[in-house]
mmCIF file of C-alpha atoms in Angstrom:
data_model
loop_
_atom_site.group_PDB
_atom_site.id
_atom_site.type_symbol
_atom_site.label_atom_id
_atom_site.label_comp_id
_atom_site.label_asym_id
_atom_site.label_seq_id
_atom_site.Cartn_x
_atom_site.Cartn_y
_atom_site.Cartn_z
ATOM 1 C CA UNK A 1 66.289 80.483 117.196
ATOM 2 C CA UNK A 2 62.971 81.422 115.625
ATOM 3 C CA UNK A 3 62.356 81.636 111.920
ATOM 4 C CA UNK A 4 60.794 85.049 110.869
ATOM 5 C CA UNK A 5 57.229 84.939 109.697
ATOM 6 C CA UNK A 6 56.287 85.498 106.329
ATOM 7 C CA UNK A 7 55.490 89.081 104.975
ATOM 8 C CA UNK A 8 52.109 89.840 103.295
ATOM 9 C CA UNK A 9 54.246 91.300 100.499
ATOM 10 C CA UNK A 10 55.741 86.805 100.175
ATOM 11 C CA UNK A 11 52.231 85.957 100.229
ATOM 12 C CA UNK A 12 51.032 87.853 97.382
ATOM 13 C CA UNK A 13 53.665 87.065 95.571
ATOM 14 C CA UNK A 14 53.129 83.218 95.439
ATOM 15 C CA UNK A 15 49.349 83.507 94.700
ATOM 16 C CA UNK A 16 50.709 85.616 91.976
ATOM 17 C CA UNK A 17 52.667 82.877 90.663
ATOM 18 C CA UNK A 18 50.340 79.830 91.141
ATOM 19 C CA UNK A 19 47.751 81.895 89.846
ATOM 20 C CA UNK A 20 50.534 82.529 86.624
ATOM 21 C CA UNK A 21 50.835 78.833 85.994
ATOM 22 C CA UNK A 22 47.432 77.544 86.205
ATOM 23 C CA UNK A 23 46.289 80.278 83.416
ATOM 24 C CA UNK A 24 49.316 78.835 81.056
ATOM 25 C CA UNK A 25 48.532 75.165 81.931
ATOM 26 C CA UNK A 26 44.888 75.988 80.778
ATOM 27 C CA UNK A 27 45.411 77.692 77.581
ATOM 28 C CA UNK A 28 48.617 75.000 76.533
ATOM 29 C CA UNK A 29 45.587 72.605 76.830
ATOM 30 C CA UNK A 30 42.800 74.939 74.770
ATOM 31 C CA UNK A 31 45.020 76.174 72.804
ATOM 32 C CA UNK A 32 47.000 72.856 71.760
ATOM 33 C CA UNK A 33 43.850 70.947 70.268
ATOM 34 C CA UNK A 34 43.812 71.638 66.087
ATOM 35 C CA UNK A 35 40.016 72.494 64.351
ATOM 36 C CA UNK A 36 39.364 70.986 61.171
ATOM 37 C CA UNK A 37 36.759 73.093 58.911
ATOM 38 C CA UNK A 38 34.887 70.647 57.065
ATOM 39 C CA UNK A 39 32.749 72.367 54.117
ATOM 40 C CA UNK A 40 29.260 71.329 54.115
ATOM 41 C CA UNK A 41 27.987 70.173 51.009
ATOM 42 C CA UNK A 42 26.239 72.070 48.982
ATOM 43 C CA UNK A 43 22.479 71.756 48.452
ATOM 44 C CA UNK A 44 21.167 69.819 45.937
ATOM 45 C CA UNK A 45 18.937 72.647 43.304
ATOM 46 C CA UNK A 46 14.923 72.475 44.015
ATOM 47 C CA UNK A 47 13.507 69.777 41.607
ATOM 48 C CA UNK A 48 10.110 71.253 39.584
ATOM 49 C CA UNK A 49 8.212 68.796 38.804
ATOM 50 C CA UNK A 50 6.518 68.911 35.213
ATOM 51 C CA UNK A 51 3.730 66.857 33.207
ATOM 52 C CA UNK A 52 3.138 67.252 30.043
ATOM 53 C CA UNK A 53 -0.492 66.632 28.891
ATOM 54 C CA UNK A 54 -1.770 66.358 25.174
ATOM 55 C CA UNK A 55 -5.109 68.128 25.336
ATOM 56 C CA UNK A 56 -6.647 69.872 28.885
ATOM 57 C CA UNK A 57 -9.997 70.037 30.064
ATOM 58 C CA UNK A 58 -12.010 72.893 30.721
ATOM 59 C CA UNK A 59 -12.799 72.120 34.522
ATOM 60 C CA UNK A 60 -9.722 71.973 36.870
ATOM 61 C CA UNK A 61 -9.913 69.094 39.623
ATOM 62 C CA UNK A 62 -10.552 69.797 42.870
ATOM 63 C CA UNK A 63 -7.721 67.519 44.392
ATOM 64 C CA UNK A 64 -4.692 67.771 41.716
ATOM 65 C CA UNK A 65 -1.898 65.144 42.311
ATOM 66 C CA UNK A 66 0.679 66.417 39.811
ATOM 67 C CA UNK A 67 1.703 70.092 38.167
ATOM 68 C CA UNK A 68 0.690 70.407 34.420
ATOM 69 C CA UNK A 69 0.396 73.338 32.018
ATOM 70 C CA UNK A 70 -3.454 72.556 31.559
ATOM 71 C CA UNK A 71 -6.285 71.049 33.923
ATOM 72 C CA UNK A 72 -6.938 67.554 33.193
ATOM 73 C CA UNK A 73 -8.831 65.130 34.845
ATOM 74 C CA UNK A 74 -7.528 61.627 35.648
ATOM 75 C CA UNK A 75 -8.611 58.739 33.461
ATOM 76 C CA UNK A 76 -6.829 55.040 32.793
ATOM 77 C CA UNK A 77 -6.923 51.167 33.460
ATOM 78 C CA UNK A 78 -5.449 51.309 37.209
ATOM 79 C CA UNK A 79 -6.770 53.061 40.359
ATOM 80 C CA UNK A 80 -3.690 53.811 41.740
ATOM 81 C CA UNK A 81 -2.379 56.920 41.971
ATOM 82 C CA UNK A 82 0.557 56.791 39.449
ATOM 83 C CA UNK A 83 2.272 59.503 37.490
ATOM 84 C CA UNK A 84 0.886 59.657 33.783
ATOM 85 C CA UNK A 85 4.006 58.629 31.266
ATOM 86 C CA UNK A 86 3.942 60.357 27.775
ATOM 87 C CA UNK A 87 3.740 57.871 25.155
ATOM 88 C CA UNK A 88 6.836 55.987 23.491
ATOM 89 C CA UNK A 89 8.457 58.864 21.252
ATOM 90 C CA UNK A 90 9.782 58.236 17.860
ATOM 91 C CA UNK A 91 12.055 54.982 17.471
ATOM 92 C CA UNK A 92 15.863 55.771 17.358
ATOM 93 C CA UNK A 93 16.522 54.919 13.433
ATOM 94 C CA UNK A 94 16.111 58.418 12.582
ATOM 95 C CA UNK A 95 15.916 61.420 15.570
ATOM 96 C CA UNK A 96 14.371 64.328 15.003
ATOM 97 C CA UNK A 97 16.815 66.933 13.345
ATOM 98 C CA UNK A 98 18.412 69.123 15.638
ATOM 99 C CA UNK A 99 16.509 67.701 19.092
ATOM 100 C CA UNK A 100 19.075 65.130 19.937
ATOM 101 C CA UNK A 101 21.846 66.765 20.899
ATOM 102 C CA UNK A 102 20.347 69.106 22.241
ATOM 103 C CA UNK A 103 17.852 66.616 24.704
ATOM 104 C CA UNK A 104 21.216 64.843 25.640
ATOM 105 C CA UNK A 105 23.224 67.864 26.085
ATOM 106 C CA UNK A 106 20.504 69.334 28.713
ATOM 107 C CA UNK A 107 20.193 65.214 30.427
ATOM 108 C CA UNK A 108 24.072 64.859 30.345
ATOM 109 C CA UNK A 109 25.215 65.271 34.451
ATOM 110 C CA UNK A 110 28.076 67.658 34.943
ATOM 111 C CA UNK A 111 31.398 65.689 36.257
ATOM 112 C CA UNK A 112 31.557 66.349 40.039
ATOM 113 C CA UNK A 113 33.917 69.219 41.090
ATOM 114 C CA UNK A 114 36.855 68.190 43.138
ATOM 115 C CA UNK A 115 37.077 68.962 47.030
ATOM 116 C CA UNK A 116 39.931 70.750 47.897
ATOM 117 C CA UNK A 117 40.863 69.570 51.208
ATOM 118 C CA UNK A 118 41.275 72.489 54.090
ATOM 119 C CA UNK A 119 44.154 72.792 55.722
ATOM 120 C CA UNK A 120 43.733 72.390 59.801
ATOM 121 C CA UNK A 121 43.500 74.927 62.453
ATOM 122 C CA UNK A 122 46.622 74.633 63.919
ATOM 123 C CA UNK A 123 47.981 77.179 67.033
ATOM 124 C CA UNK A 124 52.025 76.851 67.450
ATOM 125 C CA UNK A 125 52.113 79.883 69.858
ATOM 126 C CA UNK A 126 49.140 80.855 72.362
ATOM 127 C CA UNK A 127 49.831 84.562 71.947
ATOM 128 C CA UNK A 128 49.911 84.451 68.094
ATOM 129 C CA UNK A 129 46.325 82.378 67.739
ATOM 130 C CA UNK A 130 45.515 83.661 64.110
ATOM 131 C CA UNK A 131 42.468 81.805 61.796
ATOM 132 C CA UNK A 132 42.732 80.872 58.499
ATOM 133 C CA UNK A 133 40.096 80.212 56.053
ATOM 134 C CA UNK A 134 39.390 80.037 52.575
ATOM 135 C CA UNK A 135 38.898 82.912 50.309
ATOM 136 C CA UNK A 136 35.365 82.871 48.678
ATOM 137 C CA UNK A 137 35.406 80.858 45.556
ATOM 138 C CA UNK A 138 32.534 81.843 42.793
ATOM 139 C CA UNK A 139 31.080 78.369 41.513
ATOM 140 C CA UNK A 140 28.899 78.964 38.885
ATOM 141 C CA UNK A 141 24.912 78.632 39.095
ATOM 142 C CA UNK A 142 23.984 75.069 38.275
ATOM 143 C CA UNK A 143 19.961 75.861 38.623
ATOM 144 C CA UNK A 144 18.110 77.173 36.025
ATOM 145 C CA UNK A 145 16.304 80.110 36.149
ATOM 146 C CA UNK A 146 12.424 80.018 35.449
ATOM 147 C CA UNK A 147 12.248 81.353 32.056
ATOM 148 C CA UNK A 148 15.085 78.370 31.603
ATOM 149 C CA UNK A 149 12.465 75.613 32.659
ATOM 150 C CA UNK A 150 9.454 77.202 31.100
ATOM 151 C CA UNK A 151 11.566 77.029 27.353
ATOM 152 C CA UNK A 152 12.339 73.602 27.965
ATOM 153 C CA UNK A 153 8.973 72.567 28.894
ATOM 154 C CA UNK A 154 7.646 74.044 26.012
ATOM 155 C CA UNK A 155 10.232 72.619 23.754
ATOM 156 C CA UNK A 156 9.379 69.044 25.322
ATOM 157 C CA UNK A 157 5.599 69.650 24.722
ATOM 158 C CA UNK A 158 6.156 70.341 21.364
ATOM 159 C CA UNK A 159 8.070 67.371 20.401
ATOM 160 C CA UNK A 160 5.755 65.498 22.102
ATOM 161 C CA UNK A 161 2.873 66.856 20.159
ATOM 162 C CA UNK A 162 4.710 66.909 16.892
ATOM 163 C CA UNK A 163 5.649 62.799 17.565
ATOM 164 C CA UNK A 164 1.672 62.348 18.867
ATOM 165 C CA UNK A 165 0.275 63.991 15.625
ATOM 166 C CA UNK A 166 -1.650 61.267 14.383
ATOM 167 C CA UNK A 167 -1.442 60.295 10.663
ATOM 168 C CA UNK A 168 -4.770 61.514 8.623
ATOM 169 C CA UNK A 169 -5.492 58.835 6.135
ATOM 170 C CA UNK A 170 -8.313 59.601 3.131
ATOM 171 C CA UNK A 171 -10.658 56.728 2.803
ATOM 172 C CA UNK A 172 -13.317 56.891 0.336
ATOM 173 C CA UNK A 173 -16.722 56.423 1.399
ATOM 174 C CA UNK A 174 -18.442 53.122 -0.138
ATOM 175 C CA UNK A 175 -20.733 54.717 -3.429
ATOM 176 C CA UNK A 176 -24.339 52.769 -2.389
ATOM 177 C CA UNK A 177 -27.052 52.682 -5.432
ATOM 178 C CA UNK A 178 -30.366 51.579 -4.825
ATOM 179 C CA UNK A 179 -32.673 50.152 -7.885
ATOM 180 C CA UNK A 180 -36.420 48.528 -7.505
ATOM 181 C CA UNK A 181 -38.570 46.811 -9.960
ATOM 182 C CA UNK A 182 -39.198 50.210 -11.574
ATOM 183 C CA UNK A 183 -35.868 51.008 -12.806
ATOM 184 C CA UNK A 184 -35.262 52.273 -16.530
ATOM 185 C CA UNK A 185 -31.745 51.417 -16.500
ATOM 186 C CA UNK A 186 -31.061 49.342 -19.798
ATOM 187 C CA UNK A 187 -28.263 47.911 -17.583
ATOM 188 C CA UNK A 188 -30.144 47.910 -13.926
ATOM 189 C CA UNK A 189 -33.151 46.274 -15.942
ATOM 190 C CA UNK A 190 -31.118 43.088 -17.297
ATOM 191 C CA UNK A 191 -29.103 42.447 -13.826
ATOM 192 C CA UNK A 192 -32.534 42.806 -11.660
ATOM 193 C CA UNK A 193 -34.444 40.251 -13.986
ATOM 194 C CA UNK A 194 -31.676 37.363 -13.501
ATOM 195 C CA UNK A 195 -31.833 38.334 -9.764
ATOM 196 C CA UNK A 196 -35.496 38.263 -9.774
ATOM 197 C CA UNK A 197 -35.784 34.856 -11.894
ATOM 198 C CA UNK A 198 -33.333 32.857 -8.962
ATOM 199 C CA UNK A 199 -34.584 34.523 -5.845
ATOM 200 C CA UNK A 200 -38.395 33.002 -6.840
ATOM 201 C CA UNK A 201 -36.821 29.662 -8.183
ATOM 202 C CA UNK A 202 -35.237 29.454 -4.811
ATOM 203 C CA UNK A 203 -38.434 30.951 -3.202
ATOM 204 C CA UNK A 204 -40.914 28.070 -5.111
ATOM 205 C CA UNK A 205 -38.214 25.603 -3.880
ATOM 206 C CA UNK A 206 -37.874 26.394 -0.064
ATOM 207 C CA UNK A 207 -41.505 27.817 0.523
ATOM 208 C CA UNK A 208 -41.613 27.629 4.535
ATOM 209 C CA UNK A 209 -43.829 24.090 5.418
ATOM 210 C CA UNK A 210 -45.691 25.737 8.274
ATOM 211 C CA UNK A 211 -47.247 28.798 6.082
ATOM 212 C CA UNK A 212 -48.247 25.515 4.265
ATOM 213 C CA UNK A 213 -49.646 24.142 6.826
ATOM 214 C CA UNK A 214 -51.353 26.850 8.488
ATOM 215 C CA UNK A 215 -52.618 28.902 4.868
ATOM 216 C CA UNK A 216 -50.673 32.051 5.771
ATOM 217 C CA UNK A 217 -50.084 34.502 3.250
ATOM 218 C CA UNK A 218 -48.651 38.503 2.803
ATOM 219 C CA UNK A 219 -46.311 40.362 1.310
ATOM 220 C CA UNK A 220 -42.978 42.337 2.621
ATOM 221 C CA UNK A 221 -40.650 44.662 1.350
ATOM 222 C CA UNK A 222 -36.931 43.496 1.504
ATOM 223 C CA UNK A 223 -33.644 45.816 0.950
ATOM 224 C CA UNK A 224 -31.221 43.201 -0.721
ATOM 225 C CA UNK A 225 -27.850 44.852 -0.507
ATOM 226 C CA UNK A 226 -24.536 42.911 -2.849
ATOM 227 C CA UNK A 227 -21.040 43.439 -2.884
ATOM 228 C CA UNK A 228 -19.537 43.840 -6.372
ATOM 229 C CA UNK A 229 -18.979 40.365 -6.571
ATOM 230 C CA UNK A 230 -22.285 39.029 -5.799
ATOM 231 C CA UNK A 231 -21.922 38.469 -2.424
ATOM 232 C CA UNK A 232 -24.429 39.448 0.353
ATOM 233 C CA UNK A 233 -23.364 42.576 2.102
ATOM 234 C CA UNK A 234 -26.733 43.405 4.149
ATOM 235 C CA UNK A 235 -30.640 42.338 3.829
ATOM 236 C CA UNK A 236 -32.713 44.665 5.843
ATOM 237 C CA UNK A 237 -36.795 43.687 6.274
ATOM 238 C CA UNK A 238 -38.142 47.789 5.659
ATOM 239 C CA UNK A 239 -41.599 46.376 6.091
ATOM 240 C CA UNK A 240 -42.865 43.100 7.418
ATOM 241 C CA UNK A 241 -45.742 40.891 6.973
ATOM 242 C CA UNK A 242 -46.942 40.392 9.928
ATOM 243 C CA UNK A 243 -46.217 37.253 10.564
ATOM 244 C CA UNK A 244 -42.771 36.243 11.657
ATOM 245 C CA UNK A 245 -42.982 33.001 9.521
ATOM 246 C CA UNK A 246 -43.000 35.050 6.314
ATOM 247 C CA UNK A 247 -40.021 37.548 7.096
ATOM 248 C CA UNK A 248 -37.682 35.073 7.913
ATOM 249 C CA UNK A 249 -38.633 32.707 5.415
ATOM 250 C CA UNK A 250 -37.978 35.532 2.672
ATOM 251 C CA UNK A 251 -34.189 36.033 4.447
ATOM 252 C CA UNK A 252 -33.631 32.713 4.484
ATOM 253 C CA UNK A 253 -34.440 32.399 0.765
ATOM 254 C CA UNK A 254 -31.882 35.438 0.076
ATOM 255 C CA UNK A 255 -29.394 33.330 1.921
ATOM 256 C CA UNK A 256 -29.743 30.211 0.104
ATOM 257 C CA UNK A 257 -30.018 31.993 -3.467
ATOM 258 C CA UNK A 258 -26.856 33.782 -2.382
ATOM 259 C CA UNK A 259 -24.101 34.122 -4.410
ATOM 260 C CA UNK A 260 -25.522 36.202 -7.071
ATOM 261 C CA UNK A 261 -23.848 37.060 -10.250
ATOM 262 C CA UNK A 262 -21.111 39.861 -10.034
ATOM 263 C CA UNK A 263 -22.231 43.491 -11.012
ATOM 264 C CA UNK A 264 -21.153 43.764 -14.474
ATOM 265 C CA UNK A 265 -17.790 46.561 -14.988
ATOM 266 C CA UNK A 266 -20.223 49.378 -16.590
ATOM 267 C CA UNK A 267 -22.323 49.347 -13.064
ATOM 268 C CA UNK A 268 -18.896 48.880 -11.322
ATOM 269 C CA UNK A 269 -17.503 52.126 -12.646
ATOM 270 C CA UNK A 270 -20.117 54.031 -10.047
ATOM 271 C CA UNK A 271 -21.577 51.496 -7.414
ATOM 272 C CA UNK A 272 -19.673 49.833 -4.925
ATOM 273 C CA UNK A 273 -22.908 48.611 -2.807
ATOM 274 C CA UNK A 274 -25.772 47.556 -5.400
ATOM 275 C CA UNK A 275 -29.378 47.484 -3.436
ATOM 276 C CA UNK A 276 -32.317 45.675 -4.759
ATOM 277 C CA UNK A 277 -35.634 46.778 -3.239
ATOM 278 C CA UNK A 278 -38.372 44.563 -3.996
ATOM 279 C CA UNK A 279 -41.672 43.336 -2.311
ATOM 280 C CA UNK A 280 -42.066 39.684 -1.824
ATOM 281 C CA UNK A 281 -45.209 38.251 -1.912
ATOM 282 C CA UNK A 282 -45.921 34.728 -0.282
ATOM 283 C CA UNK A 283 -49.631 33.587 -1.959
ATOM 284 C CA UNK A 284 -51.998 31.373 -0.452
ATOM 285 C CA UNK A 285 -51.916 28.833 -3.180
ATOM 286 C CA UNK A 286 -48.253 28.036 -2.045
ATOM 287 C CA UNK A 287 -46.709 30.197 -4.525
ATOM 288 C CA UNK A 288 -43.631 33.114 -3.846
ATOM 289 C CA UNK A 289 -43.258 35.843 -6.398
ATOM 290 C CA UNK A 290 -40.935 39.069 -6.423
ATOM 291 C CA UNK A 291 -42.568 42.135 -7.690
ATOM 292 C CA UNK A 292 -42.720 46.055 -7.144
ATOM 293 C CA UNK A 293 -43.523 47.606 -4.440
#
């Protein structure tokens, strides 16, 4: 007995059905894997860059290394290139009023925001395949904006300025008084006389040997300048002999006749730097004198 054969209408009818189950083998194994959204993190805020600088220069350089609010040109004791560091500000006994807080309130770092964790994707039924994802959350802006920056910058300069101010102390300029052989001072006249009476004692006593020996002779004009106590503050030749010999021979007999009486407290009331002008005269008979000029 021979089986019947099979009818196009069979056929179909199984391609149908393999046809069926491959599609739901497929999207069981699509469909059945869970996605995970991870949030990226977000981007760290663009980083500006300032330098302060104390005073500018009127010529910008022509290859800048760092941002500033005024051109100046590079100077130091290294030639690296290294960022320039503001000087040491004001030691931490006593802050400035009101910039503390207010420095460590803009340097204190915000405490990290917690991560919520995001649920998987998850599929229980192929047909019902439905996304969730997080509603929008509004963080608030952690840059500042440029106006921000620019105060702060200026506030920063500022202190730095007011802590770099530097201290402006009055010193009183040293009262010089010059006197010669022709001063009329009652009280010039009797100081200059004991002066003149131990510079040529001295003199007589230390003539130079070689102007001995060779007969030189000629006079110079010496600027003897004292302290209020006597001492030697300058000696300045303001015309020489002409021989060598002779001009240091007169020094050296300032030197060795040095320390000279203190100025008495009536020339001390307006001279702080007495000078004695005199010309000394070195004679051929072996003889020093100090006279005018």
């Amino acid at each position: 007995m021979k089986r019947p054969h099979a009818t196009p209408a069979t056929s179909g009818e199984h391609l149908l059905f393999t046809v069926l189950i491959s599609v739901a083998v497929h999207a069981v194994i699509i469909l059945g894997v869970a996605f995970t959204h991870e949030p990226q993190p977000p981007a760290a805020p663009p980083a500006l860059d300032i330098v302060l600088t104390h005073r500018g220069t009127d010529s910008a350089p022509e290859d800048p290394d760092f941002l500033s609010p005024a051109n100046q040109d590079g100077a130091g004791n290294t030639s690296e290139r290294v960022r320039p560091v503001n000087p040491p500000a004001a030691p931490a006994g006593e802050p400035l009023p009101g910039t503390g807080q207010r420095l460590r309130a803009q340097h204190t770092p915000s405490p990290p925001t917690p991560r919520k964790e995001t649920p998987a994707l998850s599929t229980e039924r192929p047909a019902d395949f439905h996304t969730t994802l997080n509603p929008p959350v509004d963080t608030p802006a952690k840059t500042a904006s440029a106006a921000e920056l620019i105060r702060r910058s200026r506030e920063l300069a500022r202190l730095s300025t007011e802590l770099d101010e530097p201290v402006l102390v009055h010193t009183r300029e040293p009262r010089h008084r010059f006197i010669s052989a022709r001063t009329r001072s009652f009280r010039d006249a009797v100081y200059l006389e004991a002066w003149r009476q131990k510079v040529e004692r001295i003199g007589n006593l230390n003539y130079p040997e070689e102007a001995k020996r060779r007969g030189l002779s000629g006079s110079l004009i010496l600027d003897v300048a004292l302290n209020p106590d006597g001492t030697l503050h300058s000696i300045e030749i303001r015309r020489s002999s002409g021989h060598k010999i002779l001009d240091d021979a007169a020094v050296r007999i300032v030197k060795l006749a040095a320390p000279f009486a203190p100025l008495p407290p009536d020339m001390r009331r307006d001279t702080d730097i007495l000078h004695i002008t005199r010309a000394w005269q070195f004679l051929g008979n072996n003889r020093f004198i100090s006279g005018h000029y």
